[in-house]
Amino acid sequence: MALRRPLVIAHRGDTAAAPENTLPAFAAAIDAGADGIELDVHPSRDGAPVVHHDYYLDRTTNGSGLVTDHTLAELRALDAGAWFDERFAGESVPTLEEVLSLAAGRVRLEIELKGTTLAFLERVLEAIRAADAVASVELTTGHRPLLWHMHSREPRIPTGMFFVEPWPEWMGPELGRRQVIELMTLAGASVAHLPIGIIDADFVERLHGAGMQVHGANVNDAEAIERAIQCGVDQFTTSRLDLALRMVKGADA
């Protein structure tokens, strides 16, 4: 049986080429041949969906404090590129609308919602619908109560649930696998985001049998990429985009 060809999702864009979660990083990932891009979205103080990873601004901009404490105009005035390289000095914090426009017809988007309110979810869904991007996005969040609202408000968009830890000793793999499927069913989620170390071909087959897709999370070295390919995952995120694309193409040959 031939292995399925997994989609390669660039984590925060092509972060080897440009500062993470910026338009140049997303453009570089598209140009490199990524199947999808993972990005993170927060609400500004005045409710606009903006693209930034951390809850705080300090690491990747010349601003400080919580993203959500700043208006869109204040966030747009920040420098989100100079920390990476002076060539990107003046690069701004992008809006979700800008990223949807850049990606339109070119690449899928995995959008992680960092906000927790239904008002924020509605703003995100409005932007996706306005961009006619319902068929080319996946929504994820670490805030599990929000997952059901994602599914119920826009059932056409697949939703991903994160499972970030290996099985605790008391649980073991069999109970862990059952709970993944049960929790996803309760939340209406359709994509299991799993650490690559707990994925094997049997678990992938079991999730597929339940009508769910499998996402390998943070697959960043050759061993992990090979495991993802051999296990038959549907997609995986990586910060090693060039390596992942080479290995996936090599597996196709």
Protein backbone atom coordinates (compact mmCIF):
# COMPACT_ATOMS: atom_id res chain seq x y z
CA MET A 1 0.00 0.00 0.00
CA ALA A 2 1.46 3.36 -1.03
CA LEU A 3 2.09 5.91 1.70
CA ARG A 4 0.00 9.05 1.60
CA ARG A 5 1.94 12.21 0.78
CA PRO A 6 1.62 14.49 3.84
CA LEU A 7 1.03 18.20 3.49
CA VAL A 8 4.02 20.24 4.65
CA ILE A 9 2.93 23.17 6.81
CA ALA A 10 5.47 25.96 7.38
CA HIS A 11 5.43 26.82 11.07
CA ARG A 12 5.01 30.62 11.33
CA GLY A 13 6.13 30.90 7.69
CA ASP A 14 9.62 30.23 6.36
CA THR A 15 11.45 31.32 9.50
CA ALA A 16 14.87 30.60 8.00
CA ALA A 17 14.25 33.27 5.37
CA ALA A 18 12.36 36.02 7.20
CA PRO A 19 11.02 37.01 10.63
CA GLU A 20 8.29 34.69 11.88
CA ASN A 21 4.62 35.56 11.41
CA THR A 22 5.33 38.36 8.93
CA LEU A 23 4.28 38.75 5.31
CA PRO A 24 7.85 38.14 4.01
CA ALA A 25 8.02 34.85 5.96
CA PHE A 26 4.70 33.73 4.53
CA ALA A 27 5.66 34.78 1.00
CA ALA A 28 8.97 32.90 1.31
CA ALA A 29 7.13 29.75 2.42
CA ILE A 30 4.79 29.99 -0.57
CA ASP A 31 7.72 30.51 -2.95
CA ALA A 32 9.54 27.52 -1.43
CA GLY A 33 6.59 25.24 -2.18
CA ALA A 34 4.93 24.81 1.22
CA ASP A 35 1.48 23.21 1.10
CA GLY A 36 0.30 25.33 4.00
CA ILE A 37 1.31 27.96 6.53
CA GLU A 38 0.68 27.97 10.27
CA LEU A 39 0.07 31.36 11.88
CA ASP A 40 -1.20 32.78 15.16
CA VAL A 41 -3.92 35.41 15.53
CA HIS A 42 -4.76 37.69 18.46
CA PRO A 43 -7.36 40.41 18.91
CA SER A 44 -6.05 43.95 19.13
CA ARG A 45 -7.50 46.18 21.84
CA ASP A 46 -10.03 47.44 19.31
CA GLY A 47 -10.90 43.93 18.12
CA ALA A 48 -8.93 43.55 14.89
CA PRO A 49 -7.43 40.07 14.21
CA VAL A 50 -3.63 40.54 14.04
CA VAL A 51 -0.89 38.01 13.37
CA HIS A 52 1.72 37.46 16.09
CA HIS A 53 2.87 34.37 17.96
CA ASP A 54 3.57 35.35 21.57
CA TYR A 55 0.98 36.88 23.86
CA TYR A 56 3.59 39.55 24.59
CA LEU A 57 5.24 41.80 22.03
CA ASP A 58 8.73 41.95 23.51
CA ARG A 59 10.51 39.05 21.77
CA THR A 60 9.84 39.89 18.12
CA THR A 61 8.96 43.60 18.01
CA ASN A 62 10.26 46.86 19.44
CA GLY A 63 7.10 47.08 21.55
CA SER A 64 6.32 45.61 24.95
CA GLY A 65 3.36 44.26 26.86
CA LEU A 66 0.38 42.19 25.76
CA VAL A 67 -0.73 42.26 22.15
CA THR A 68 -4.33 42.68 23.27
CA ASP A 69 -3.51 45.87 25.20
CA HIS A 70 -2.64 47.71 21.98
CA THR A 71 -4.87 49.13 19.25
CA LEU A 72 -4.44 48.09 15.66
CA ALA A 73 -2.83 51.44 14.84
CA GLU A 74 -0.34 51.02 17.69
CA LEU A 75 0.54 47.49 16.58
CA ARG A 76 0.97 48.54 12.95
CA ALA A 77 3.45 51.22 14.04
CA LEU A 78 5.78 48.63 15.62
CA ASP A 79 8.86 47.14 13.97
CA ALA A 80 8.44 43.36 13.73
CA GLY A 81 11.44 42.66 11.52
CA ALA A 82 14.66 44.32 12.72
CA TRP A 83 15.20 41.73 15.48
CA PHE A 84 15.70 39.12 12.73
CA ASP A 85 17.81 41.16 10.32
CA GLU A 86 18.15 44.84 9.50
CA ARG A 87 16.93 44.03 5.98
CA PHE A 88 13.48 43.62 7.51
CA ALA A 89 13.54 46.78 9.61
CA GLY A 90 10.16 48.46 9.50
CA GLU A 91 8.24 45.27 8.74
CA SER A 92 4.91 45.59 10.53
CA VAL A 93 2.64 43.23 12.43
CA PRO A 94 0.28 41.92 9.73
CA THR A 95 -3.48 41.67 9.91
CA LEU A 96 -5.31 38.42 9.24
CA GLU A 97 -6.92 40.04 6.19
CA GLU A 98 -3.48 40.74 4.69
CA VAL A 99 -2.39 37.12 5.14
CA LEU A 100 -5.63 35.79 3.66
CA SER A 101 -5.09 38.03 0.64
CA LEU A 102 -1.49 36.88 0.22
CA ALA A 103 -2.45 33.20 0.48
CA ALA A 104 -5.55 33.31 -1.72
CA GLY A 105 -5.44 30.51 -4.28
CA ARG A 106 -1.83 29.71 -3.44
CA VAL A 107 -1.59 27.90 -0.10
CA ARG A 108 -3.67 26.59 2.79
CA LEU A 109 -3.65 28.34 6.17
CA GLU A 110 -3.67 26.78 9.62
CA ILE A 111 -4.88 29.62 11.84
CA GLU A 112 -4.34 29.28 15.57
CA LEU A 113 -6.62 31.53 17.60
CA LYS A 114 -4.92 33.00 20.66
CA GLY A 115 -7.97 35.03 21.68
CA THR A 116 -10.65 33.43 23.83
CA THR A 117 -13.89 35.34 23.20
CA LEU A 118 -16.80 34.60 20.88
CA ALA A 119 -16.60 38.17 19.59
CA PHE A 120 -13.03 37.51 18.46
CA LEU A 121 -14.02 34.21 16.84
CA GLU A 122 -16.74 36.02 14.90
CA ARG A 123 -14.25 38.63 13.64
CA VAL A 124 -11.96 35.85 12.42
CA LEU A 125 -14.81 34.03 10.69
CA GLU A 126 -15.96 37.29 9.07
CA ALA A 127 -12.48 37.81 7.64
CA ILE A 128 -12.30 34.24 6.32
CA ARG A 129 -15.71 34.45 4.68
CA ALA A 130 -14.97 37.88 3.18
CA ALA A 131 -11.81 36.43 1.62
CA ASP A 132 -13.76 33.43 0.27
CA ALA A 133 -11.26 31.24 2.13
CA VAL A 134 -13.57 28.83 3.97
CA ALA A 135 -12.34 25.90 1.86
CA SER A 136 -8.65 26.66 2.35
CA VAL A 137 -8.25 27.15 6.11
CA GLU A 138 -8.13 25.13 9.32
CA LEU A 139 -8.82 26.70 12.70
CA THR A 140 -7.00 25.58 15.83
CA THR A 141 -6.77 26.82 19.39
CA GLY A 142 -5.28 25.83 22.71
CA HIS A 143 -8.50 27.06 24.37
CA ARG A 144 -10.54 23.89 24.12
CA PRO A 145 -13.96 25.37 25.05
CA LEU A 146 -13.66 27.54 21.92
CA LEU A 147 -13.35 24.51 19.62
CA TRP A 148 -17.02 23.58 19.80
CA HIS A 149 -18.04 27.16 19.01
CA MET A 150 -15.72 27.11 15.99
CA HIS A 151 -17.38 23.95 14.73
CA SER A 152 -20.95 25.04 15.43
CA ARG A 153 -20.59 28.52 13.91
CA GLU A 154 -18.80 27.38 10.73
CA PRO A 155 -18.98 23.59 10.28
CA ARG A 156 -17.40 23.83 6.81
CA ILE A 157 -14.03 24.73 8.35
CA PRO A 158 -12.02 21.83 9.86
CA THR A 159 -10.93 22.39 13.44
CA GLY A 160 -7.80 21.03 15.09
CA MET A 161 -7.34 19.97 18.71
CA PHE A 162 -3.89 20.04 20.33
CA PHE A 163 -2.48 17.18 22.38
CA VAL A 164 0.88 18.43 23.55
CA GLU A 165 2.20 15.85 26.01
CA PRO A 166 3.22 12.19 25.69
CA TRP A 167 1.01 9.76 27.57
CA PRO A 168 1.45 9.92 31.37
CA GLU A 169 2.59 6.63 32.85
CA TRP A 170 -0.75 5.98 34.55
CA MET A 171 -2.68 6.42 31.30
CA GLY A 172 -0.73 4.35 28.81
CA PRO A 173 -1.16 4.45 25.04
CA GLU A 174 -4.46 2.56 24.74
CA LEU A 175 -6.42 4.81 27.10
CA GLY A 176 -4.64 7.84 25.65
CA ARG A 177 -5.70 6.96 22.12
CA ARG A 178 -9.30 6.44 23.16
CA GLN A 179 -9.35 9.78 24.93
CA VAL A 180 -7.99 11.60 21.89
CA ILE A 181 -10.87 10.32 19.78
CA GLU A 182 -13.47 10.90 22.52
CA LEU A 183 -12.33 14.45 23.27
CA MET A 184 -12.24 15.37 19.60
CA THR A 185 -15.72 13.96 19.10
CA LEU A 186 -17.05 16.02 22.02
CA ALA A 187 -15.47 19.20 20.61
CA GLY A 188 -16.50 18.58 17.01
CA ALA A 189 -12.81 18.64 16.06
CA SER A 190 -11.62 16.87 12.95
CA VAL A 191 -7.81 17.18 12.99
CA ALA A 192 -5.74 15.65 15.82
CA HIS A 193 -2.55 17.66 16.42
CA LEU A 194 -0.23 15.16 18.06
CA PRO A 195 3.41 15.02 19.15
CA ILE A 196 5.23 12.93 16.58
CA GLY A 197 6.55 10.59 19.30
CA ILE A 198 3.07 9.20 20.07
CA ILE A 199 2.08 8.70 16.44
CA ASP A 200 2.38 5.33 14.73
CA ALA A 201 0.72 3.79 11.69
CA ASP A 202 -1.87 1.91 13.75
CA PHE A 203 -2.96 5.09 15.57
CA VAL A 204 -3.19 6.96 12.28
CA GLU A 205 -5.37 4.20 10.84
CA ARG A 206 -7.58 4.30 13.92
CA LEU A 207 -8.07 8.06 13.67
CA HIS A 208 -8.80 7.80 9.96
CA GLY A 209 -11.36 5.13 10.76
CA ALA A 210 -13.06 7.63 13.07
CA GLY A 211 -13.21 10.14 10.21
CA MET A 212 -10.40 12.29 11.60
CA GLN A 213 -7.16 13.60 10.13
CA VAL A 214 -3.73 13.41 11.75
CA HIS A 215 -1.33 16.31 12.13
CA GLY A 216 2.24 15.79 13.33
CA ALA A 217 3.23 18.77 15.47
CA ASN A 218 6.63 20.50 15.31
CA VAL A 219 8.36 17.95 13.07
CA ASN A 220 11.77 19.59 12.92
CA ASP A 221 14.47 17.00 12.16
CA ALA A 222 15.09 14.26 9.63
CA GLU A 223 14.13 11.43 11.99
CA ALA A 224 10.81 13.06 12.88
CA ILE A 225 10.03 13.88 9.23
CA GLU A 226 10.73 10.30 8.18
CA ARG A 227 8.47 9.04 11.00
CA ALA A 228 5.67 11.34 9.86
CA ILE A 229 5.97 10.07 6.28
CA GLN A 230 6.14 6.40 7.26
CA CYS A 231 3.20 6.65 9.69
CA GLY A 232 0.97 8.14 6.99
CA VAL A 233 0.02 11.43 8.69
CA ASP A 234 -2.09 13.82 6.67
CA GLN A 235 0.05 16.87 7.42
CA PHE A 236 2.75 18.18 9.71
CA THR A 237 4.17 21.51 10.82
CA THR A 238 7.88 22.16 10.52
CA SER A 239 10.44 24.89 11.03
CA ARG A 240 12.77 23.01 8.62
CA LEU A 241 10.80 23.70 5.48
CA ASP A 242 13.55 23.00 2.93
CA LEU A 243 14.46 19.68 4.57
CA ALA A 244 10.84 18.60 4.90
CA LEU A 245 10.01 19.38 1.28
CA ARG A 246 13.09 17.50 0.05
CA MET A 247 12.24 14.43 2.11
CA VAL A 248 8.57 14.38 1.16
CA LYS A 249 9.44 14.76 -2.52
CA GLY A 250 12.05 12.04 -2.16
CA ALA A 251 9.44 9.71 -0.68
CA ASP A 252 7.20 10.39 -3.69
CA ALA A 253 9.93 9.39 -6.17
